[in-house]
Amino acid sequence: MALIILVFGILLLLLLITVVKLNAFISLILVTLLIGLCNGMEPVQLALALNKGVGDTMGSVLLVLGFGVLLGALLTETGATQQICGGLLRFFGPARAKIALAVTGFAVGLALFYNAGFVVLIPLVFIIARQTGAPLVPLAIAMAAPLSITHGFLPPHPGPTAIAALFKADLGRTLVYGICIAIPTLILAGICFPGLLKKIKATPPAGMVGSEQAMDVPLPGFGISLFTALIPVLLMAAATICTLLHMEKSRLGALILFAGEPAIAMFIAIICALLFLGLFRKIPVKTLMDRTGGAVPAVASIILIVAAGGALKEVLIQSKTGDAISLFFMQSSMTPLLLGWLVATLIRIAVGSATVAGLTAAGIVQPLIATLHVKPELMVLSIGAGSLMCSHVNDTGFWMFKEYLGLSVADTFKTWTVMESIIGVAGLLGVLLLNVLV
């Protein structure tokens, strides 16, 4: 019954947004309440789940989104993004802008969580589109695909790392296998697929792209521009290394872990941008604030919709929709690699969160590992691939991509959802091939 309610809820949500033209935030909250009530949740429990979903989601992404859009605006308005783009395009050539963004996204995604990586790199997409005249949507897909791939496949991202711990998989071997699968998957989803999207038009919110008129000062150097943009990546990478070396209890380790928290890393990057790209170049702080002020209102609608998506996810979890899928597959005789992928896919469709989908699926198939002698590293990757499948309206990533680019819901399905599904299917095929070869 829970699955039927979920299907009708998603159909109602699409109807409200696309036909009735109701605001996406209001539509999400309304459908969330209806799904909870239809699943028998008590009104008080439903209200608490709504608040928890919003609070948990905003606690993890609010500062990252806010600081990220400010950092992006600072990089754009000071000319730093223009310098980075110029360097990338000189190296790869304007005709290979998608490759430049895919490589950059993969490098950043190794250390940065998806949300943080997206808000750091999206200004790069806007300015490359402006400089080359290339369509915006294919460039955005080329940037987003590697961030999603690293998030789902590669340690130290939370999903793969936690699943590897559950299966007692070797993290180093998981990383090597994951990279072997990630590279061809990236070529398919991040370089080949965007070529089919040239006719889809993006209309990003005013203030998101940055102003067309540059400041009347020389551009910053390529080195300082790139370094400032990568400060969050470097800080988070340092925190990851610190954790792997078990330095958490030392004073230095605690400081590195503090600086490597996504929101803190973004804030430090903003301060450095104000210093390196502003004050040290004789640009008054007031001028920078005036130039970047439009970025804050631009992200407000995104924050509301992401919060509503978090509420929907929490209600789906507390209404036991994910458990209903789990029980359905507990007695399955399917091969574990395919079973793990399929269960993760269905839970991803149900609850939206890739991490929740991966961990839940891992719990279901974990007992099969010892009896069927499946390589645990490949199980991590098959579940990771399934956890990225079919992203739709209950996934915050769906709404971030839609709102930053100003796409319709239908066009977001044609671009973002298809990209995520290509990653999921290609990942599964890569796992099955590796299972034969290794």
Tab-separated table of N, CA, C and O in Angstrom, residues 226-236 265 268-270 272-273 276:
chain	number	residue	atom	x	y	z
A	226	LEU	N	42.737	30.236	-9.186
A	226	LEU	CA	42.491	28.799	-9.044
A	226	LEU	C	42.634	28.363	-7.593
A	226	LEU	O	41.825	27.583	-7.079
A	227	PHE	N	43.656	28.891	-6.916
A	227	PHE	CA	43.874	28.533	-5.514
A	227	PHE	C	42.678	28.945	-4.653
A	227	PHE	O	42.203	28.153	-3.820
A	228	THR	N	42.167	30.160	-4.861
A	228	THR	CA	41.031	30.628	-4.070
A	228	THR	C	39.801	29.771	-4.308
A	228	THR	O	39.084	29.408	-3.377
A	229	ALA	N	39.561	29.411	-5.569
A	229	ALA	CA	38.398	28.583	-5.888
A	229	ALA	C	38.513	27.192	-5.280
A	229	ALA	O	37.500	26.574	-4.921
A	230	LEU	N	39.749	26.687	-5.147
A	230	LEU	CA	39.957	25.324	-4.660
A	230	LEU	C	40.172	25.243	-3.150
A	230	LEU	O	40.376	24.154	-2.617
A	231	ILE	N	40.124	26.375	-2.456
A	231	ILE	CA	40.326	26.354	-1.003
A	231	ILE	C	39.369	25.377	-0.314
A	231	ILE	O	39.795	24.574	0.536
A	232	PRO	N	38.053	25.385	-0.637
A	232	PRO	CA	37.177	24.392	0.019
A	232	PRO	C	37.601	22.952	-0.280
A	232	PRO	O	37.550	22.086	0.599
A	233	VAL	N	38.011	22.691	-1.515
A	233	VAL	CA	38.445	21.348	-1.896
A	233	VAL	C	39.671	20.936	-1.100
A	233	VAL	O	39.749	19.825	-0.559
A	234	LEU	N	40.642	21.831	-1.018
A	234	LEU	CA	41.887	21.525	-0.312
A	234	LEU	C	41.642	21.293	1.175
A	234	LEU	O	42.205	20.363	1.774
A	235	LEU	N	40.784	22.113	1.787
A	235	LEU	CA	40.508	21.968	3.211
A	235	LEU	C	39.773	20.658	3.500
A	235	LEU	O	40.081	19.948	4.464
A	236	MET	N	38.803	20.314	2.662
A	236	MET	CA	38.065	19.067	2.878
A	236	MET	C	38.940	17.851	2.599
A	236	MET	O	38.824	16.820	3.277
A	265	ALA	N	34.727	25.391	5.575
A	265	ALA	CA	35.648	25.502	4.441
A	265	ALA	C	35.171	26.562	3.450
A	265	ALA	O	35.972	27.347	2.923
A	268	ILE	N	35.757	30.038	5.045
A	268	ILE	CA	37.179	30.416	4.961
A	268	ILE	C	37.521	30.865	3.545
A	268	ILE	O	38.257	31.837	3.336
A	269	ALA	N	36.962	30.169	2.558
A	269	ALA	CA	37.215	30.544	1.165
A	269	ALA	C	36.672	31.932	0.859
A	269	ALA	O	37.292	32.703	0.111
A	270	ILE	N	35.520	32.277	1.439
A	270	ILE	CA	34.957	33.622	1.229
A	270	ILE	C	35.886	34.684	1.812
A	270	ILE	O	36.172	35.706	1.173
A	272	CYS	N	39.095	34.437	2.339
A	272	CYS	CA	40.294	34.497	1.495
A	272	CYS	C	40.014	35.218	0.185
A	272	CYS	O	40.861	35.974	-0.310
A	273	ALA	N	38.822	35.005	-0.385
A	273	ALA	CA	38.467	35.698	-1.629
A	273	ALA	C	38.397	37.207	-1.407
A	273	ALA	O	38.862	37.993	-2.245
A	276	PHE	N	42.363	38.099	-0.957
A	276	PHE	CA	43.253	37.881	-2.104
A	276	PHE	C	42.743	38.553	-3.374
A	276	PHE	O	43.524	39.108	-4.157
